[in-house]
């Protein structure tokens, strides 16, 4: 891979947890190994859930993990002044207008319950879907034909069946995650996107949108979906697992080395030898050079 450009994309809707740390570490390791550039992008388009302490937490935990980035905000004040997604609403609107012009959008203000009560599919709200004119102020969905399938790293994702006509514009004039994330990845020319396995459907949704927008370069980006860290109960780790927030772990005396070793174990690297981030990077580079790296193995030559 040449001229790799990747990003760390935390959401300030809760305190970061150990699973987020693993994703940042994997992204950082891959980008540094490829001698690429890394951007910090804080996904705050959903401003109803953003809290300043969660933004501050992102910088505090990246600093604790000693993870560096080359582009993006230097701290919370810089973030709110120059980098918030709320400052880019005109750009999101522009992409929205292009989708609307192509006739791909429809207004739908139905609640989840209303959608369930409607005849037909919960994912394809029949009545609203047939509307031709857009209703100002209402959320917008994109029409996804039921049989739509999207290839992600050789895996077929049945987007139409799994996500249906997903929301791309919310109330209060704000973009939904799928549109904002795609717009930012396009504008910052991101070509390495490292996500947890749970986001493979989002990758498919964004590939679908990019295709509808004629942004064909996006499909040439490299997408890596890594296994998730399980919660103590065995399910998906989420921000509701306060005990596994990095903030809480630090208060309990956990050191960054333990997080690096956790990442090493996930990557199949012998963890006792890891005493710092540079050890982890060295081991990761060796593994990559030997063709034994589980993350790079997913990559198909483009
Ligand atoms: Zn509806």
Tab-separated table of C-alpha atoms in Angstrom, residues 30-256:
chain	number	residue	atom	x	y	z
A	30	UNK	CA	-1.246	-0.271	10.478
A	31	UNK	CA	-0.792	3.380	9.504
A	32	UNK	CA	2.657	3.701	11.089
A	33	UNK	CA	3.783	0.390	9.555
A	34	UNK	CA	2.675	1.639	6.134
A	35	UNK	CA	4.358	5.014	6.852
A	36	UNK	CA	1.055	6.717	6.187
A	37	UNK	CA	-0.708	9.700	7.689
A	38	UNK	CA	-3.226	9.491	10.495
A	39	UNK	CA	-6.050	11.915	11.143
A	40	UNK	CA	-8.037	12.362	14.323
A	41	UNK	CA	-11.693	12.840	13.439
A	42	UNK	CA	-14.236	13.160	16.225
A	43	UNK	CA	-17.708	12.152	15.049
A	44	UNK	CA	-19.963	14.653	16.800
A	45	UNK	CA	-22.671	15.122	14.164
A	46	UNK	CA	-25.124	13.563	16.630
A	47	UNK	CA	-24.806	16.585	18.907
A	48	UNK	CA	-27.661	15.582	21.184
A	49	UNK	CA	-25.378	12.979	22.731
A	50	UNK	CA	-22.116	14.963	22.653
A	51	UNK	CA	-20.824	16.171	26.013
A	52	UNK	CA	-17.685	18.276	26.551
A	53	UNK	CA	-16.350	15.785	29.123
A	54	UNK	CA	-16.538	13.015	26.524
A	55	UNK	CA	-14.539	15.153	24.072
A	56	UNK	CA	-11.949	15.838	26.791
A	57	UNK	CA	-11.853	12.105	27.570
A	58	UNK	CA	-10.868	11.304	23.957
A	59	UNK	CA	-7.759	13.507	24.179
A	60	UNK	CA	-6.918	12.289	27.684
A	61	UNK	CA	-7.020	8.609	26.684
A	62	UNK	CA	-5.130	9.064	23.396
A	63	UNK	CA	-2.463	10.879	25.364
A	64	UNK	CA	-2.373	8.097	27.978
A	65	UNK	CA	-1.973	5.490	25.215
A	66	UNK	CA	0.768	7.693	23.654
A	67	UNK	CA	-0.967	7.556	20.272
A	68	UNK	CA	0.062	10.328	17.889
A	69	UNK	CA	-1.810	11.726	14.908
A	70	UNK	CA	-0.725	13.962	12.055
A	71	UNK	CA	-3.904	15.883	11.200
A	72	UNK	CA	-6.985	17.058	13.034
A	73	UNK	CA	-7.670	18.813	16.338
A	74	UNK	CA	-4.871	19.321	18.864
A	75	UNK	CA	-7.209	19.482	21.866
A	76	UNK	CA	-10.836	20.109	22.920
A	77	UNK	CA	-10.772	23.891	22.300
A	78	UNK	CA	-9.272	23.470	18.837
A	79	UNK	CA	-11.821	20.753	18.140
A	80	UNK	CA	-14.868	22.881	18.964
A	81	UNK	CA	-13.424	25.967	17.219
A	82	UNK	CA	-12.220	24.392	13.970
A	83	UNK	CA	-12.993	20.685	13.578
A	84	UNK	CA	-16.496	19.893	14.822
A	85	UNK	CA	-18.683	18.176	12.245
A	86	UNK	CA	-21.311	20.798	13.044
A	87	UNK	CA	-19.089	23.272	11.166
A	88	UNK	CA	-19.345	21.113	8.032
A	89	UNK	CA	-23.107	21.010	7.695
A	90	UNK	CA	-23.057	22.840	4.351
A	91	UNK	CA	-20.861	20.124	2.911
A	92	UNK	CA	-23.177	17.373	4.175
A	93	UNK	CA	-26.133	19.268	2.710
A	94	UNK	CA	-24.370	19.363	-0.631
A	95	UNK	CA	-24.058	15.568	-0.741
A	96	UNK	CA	-27.646	15.289	0.406
A	97	UNK	CA	-28.767	17.534	-2.470
A	98	UNK	CA	-26.930	15.326	-4.951
A	99	UNK	CA	-28.709	12.238	-3.636
A	100	UNK	CA	-32.040	14.068	-3.687
A	101	UNK	CA	-31.463	15.166	-7.271
A	102	UNK	CA	-30.904	11.561	-8.283
A	103	UNK	CA	-34.329	10.759	-6.801
A	104	UNK	CA	-32.936	8.380	-4.217
A	105	UNK	CA	-34.428	9.993	-1.118
A	106	UNK	CA	-37.804	10.089	0.575
A	107	UNK	CA	-39.173	11.747	3.689
A	108	UNK	CA	-40.206	9.528	6.558
A	109	UNK	CA	-41.087	10.747	10.025
A	110	UNK	CA	-42.470	7.386	11.162
A	111	UNK	CA	-41.560	6.192	14.629
A	112	UNK	CA	-40.041	2.755	15.002
A	113	UNK	CA	-43.415	1.537	16.236
A	114	UNK	CA	-45.287	3.002	13.283
A	115	UNK	CA	-42.860	1.294	10.945
A	116	UNK	CA	-43.481	-2.030	12.655
A	117	UNK	CA	-47.237	-1.582	12.432
A	118	UNK	CA	-47.149	-0.774	8.721
A	119	UNK	CA	-47.828	-3.579	6.354
A	120	UNK	CA	-44.716	-4.856	4.647
A	121	UNK	CA	-41.182	-4.592	5.817
A	122	UNK	CA	-39.971	-2.709	8.878
A	123	UNK	CA	-36.873	-1.835	6.854
A	124	UNK	CA	-38.721	-0.538	3.802
A	125	UNK	CA	-41.536	1.744	4.956
A	126	UNK	CA	-43.974	1.158	2.098
A	127	UNK	CA	-46.208	4.221	2.357
A	128	UNK	CA	-43.499	6.834	2.734
A	129	UNK	CA	-41.248	5.165	0.209
A	130	UNK	CA	-43.641	5.935	-2.642
A	131	UNK	CA	-43.649	9.670	-1.896
A	132	UNK	CA	-42.194	11.796	-4.633
A	133	UNK	CA	-41.721	15.163	-2.910
A	134	UNK	CA	-39.533	15.720	0.116
A	135	UNK	CA	-41.161	17.204	3.216
A	136	UNK	CA	-39.050	19.999	4.740
A	137	UNK	CA	-37.878	19.266	8.284
A	138	UNK	CA	-38.613	15.547	8.156
A	139	UNK	CA	-35.905	12.864	8.367
A	140	UNK	CA	-34.784	11.495	5.022
A	141	UNK	CA	-34.145	7.888	4.064
A	142	UNK	CA	-32.410	6.544	1.004
A	143	UNK	CA	-34.182	3.931	-1.145
A	144	UNK	CA	-32.241	0.668	-1.027
A	145	UNK	CA	-33.748	-1.972	-3.337
A	146	UNK	CA	-34.564	-5.107	-1.290
A	147	UNK	CA	-32.159	-7.304	-3.245
A	148	UNK	CA	-29.176	-4.910	-2.896
A	149	UNK	CA	-25.943	-6.721	-2.084
A	150	UNK	CA	-22.596	-5.025	-1.486
A	151	UNK	CA	-19.191	-6.691	-1.636
A	152	UNK	CA	-16.924	-5.851	1.292
A	153	UNK	CA	-13.521	-7.568	1.171
A	154	UNK	CA	-14.923	-10.483	-0.780
A	155	UNK	CA	-17.803	-10.885	1.647
A	156	UNK	CA	-21.326	-10.272	0.383
A	157	UNK	CA	-23.416	-8.046	2.650
A	158	UNK	CA	-27.176	-8.208	1.975
A	159	UNK	CA	-27.636	-4.481	2.566
A	160	UNK	CA	-31.263	-4.321	1.390
A	161	UNK	CA	-32.281	-7.086	3.760
A	162	UNK	CA	-30.125	-6.000	6.714
A	163	UNK	CA	-30.426	-2.221	6.752
A	164	UNK	CA	-33.258	-1.445	4.381
A	165	UNK	CA	-33.948	2.195	3.531
A	166	UNK	CA	-31.590	3.631	6.114
A	167	UNK	CA	-31.797	7.167	7.503
A	168	UNK	CA	-29.269	9.614	6.096
A	169	UNK	CA	-30.656	12.900	7.415
A	170	UNK	CA	-32.125	13.387	10.847
A	171	UNK	CA	-34.381	15.977	12.426
A	172	UNK	CA	-32.944	19.388	13.345
A	173	UNK	CA	-30.980	19.606	10.078
A	174	UNK	CA	-28.287	17.123	11.007
A	175	UNK	CA	-26.699	14.376	8.906
A	176	UNK	CA	-26.936	10.773	10.038
A	177	UNK	CA	-23.701	8.905	10.779
A	178	UNK	CA	-23.542	7.142	7.387
A	179	UNK	CA	-23.553	10.386	5.405
A	180	UNK	CA	-21.234	12.385	7.697
A	181	UNK	CA	-18.693	9.574	7.924
A	182	UNK	CA	-18.633	9.078	4.158
A	183	UNK	CA	-18.355	12.826	3.464
A	184	UNK	CA	-15.395	13.150	5.829
A	185	UNK	CA	-13.626	10.088	4.460
A	186	UNK	CA	-14.043	11.461	0.927
A	187	UNK	CA	-12.899	14.986	1.776
A	188	UNK	CA	-9.866	13.889	3.780
A	189	UNK	CA	-8.977	11.314	1.101
A	190	UNK	CA	-8.987	8.431	3.591
A	191	UNK	CA	-7.985	5.133	1.988
A	192	UNK	CA	-7.538	2.859	5.029
A	193	UNK	CA	-10.595	2.370	7.226
A	194	UNK	CA	-10.188	0.106	10.257
A	195	UNK	CA	-13.387	-0.802	12.094
A	196	UNK	CA	-14.793	-3.414	14.399
A	197	UNK	CA	-16.603	-6.331	12.799
A	198	UNK	CA	-19.925	-4.928	14.017
A	199	UNK	CA	-19.606	-2.063	11.527
A	200	UNK	CA	-19.390	-4.132	8.341
A	201	UNK	CA	-22.998	-3.186	7.499
A	202	UNK	CA	-22.100	0.489	7.883
A	203	UNK	CA	-19.214	-0.022	5.479
A	204	UNK	CA	-21.668	-1.579	3.012
A	205	UNK	CA	-24.113	1.316	3.487
A	206	UNK	CA	-21.361	3.872	2.834
A	207	UNK	CA	-20.141	1.993	-0.243
A	208	UNK	CA	-23.727	2.041	-1.496
A	209	UNK	CA	-24.016	5.814	-0.928
A	210	UNK	CA	-20.640	6.467	-2.550
A	211	UNK	CA	-21.775	4.518	-5.595
A	212	UNK	CA	-25.028	6.504	-5.797
A	213	UNK	CA	-22.962	9.710	-5.601
A	214	UNK	CA	-20.600	8.544	-8.339
A	215	UNK	CA	-17.666	8.679	-5.880
A	216	UNK	CA	-16.079	5.568	-7.298
A	217	UNK	CA	-12.654	6.057	-5.658
A	218	UNK	CA	-14.160	5.221	-2.287
A	219	UNK	CA	-14.582	1.574	-3.295
A	220	UNK	CA	-10.811	1.402	-3.798
A	221	UNK	CA	-10.173	2.200	-0.129
A	222	UNK	CA	-8.986	-0.638	2.084
A	223	UNK	CA	-11.500	-1.762	4.693
A	224	UNK	CA	-10.390	-3.836	7.671
A	225	UNK	CA	-12.946	-5.241	10.119
A	226	UNK	CA	-11.317	-6.646	13.223
A	227	UNK	CA	-12.819	-8.910	15.909
A	228	UNK	CA	-14.377	-7.128	18.864
A	229	UNK	CA	-13.350	-7.326	22.467
A	230	UNK	CA	-16.088	-9.251	24.252
A	231	UNK	CA	-17.812	-7.852	27.325
A	232	UNK	CA	-17.516	-9.784	30.627
A	233	UNK	CA	-20.892	-11.397	29.798
A	234	UNK	CA	-19.612	-12.433	26.379
A	235	UNK	CA	-21.630	-9.919	24.349
A	236	UNK	CA	-20.593	-6.765	22.558
A	237	UNK	CA	-18.666	-4.264	24.636
A	238	UNK	CA	-20.407	-0.902	24.663
A	239	UNK	CA	-20.181	2.440	26.368
A	240	UNK	CA	-22.639	1.157	28.958
A	241	UNK	CA	-19.850	-1.034	30.352
A	242	UNK	CA	-18.539	1.709	32.621
A	243	UNK	CA	-16.210	-0.694	34.439
A	244	UNK	CA	-14.275	-1.164	31.197
A	245	UNK	CA	-14.003	2.541	30.409
A	246	UNK	CA	-10.356	3.537	30.104
A	247	UNK	CA	-11.006	6.207	32.687
A	248	UNK	CA	-12.172	3.620	35.191
A	249	UNK	CA	-9.397	1.163	34.337
A	250	UNK	CA	-6.814	3.898	34.927
A	251	UNK	CA	-8.342	4.751	38.283
A	252	UNK	CA	-8.100	1.060	39.143
A	253	UNK	CA	-4.351	1.178	38.410
A	254	UNK	CA	-4.251	-0.374	34.932
A	255	UNK	CA	-1.181	0.745	32.944
A	256	UNK	CA	-1.060	1.384	29.167
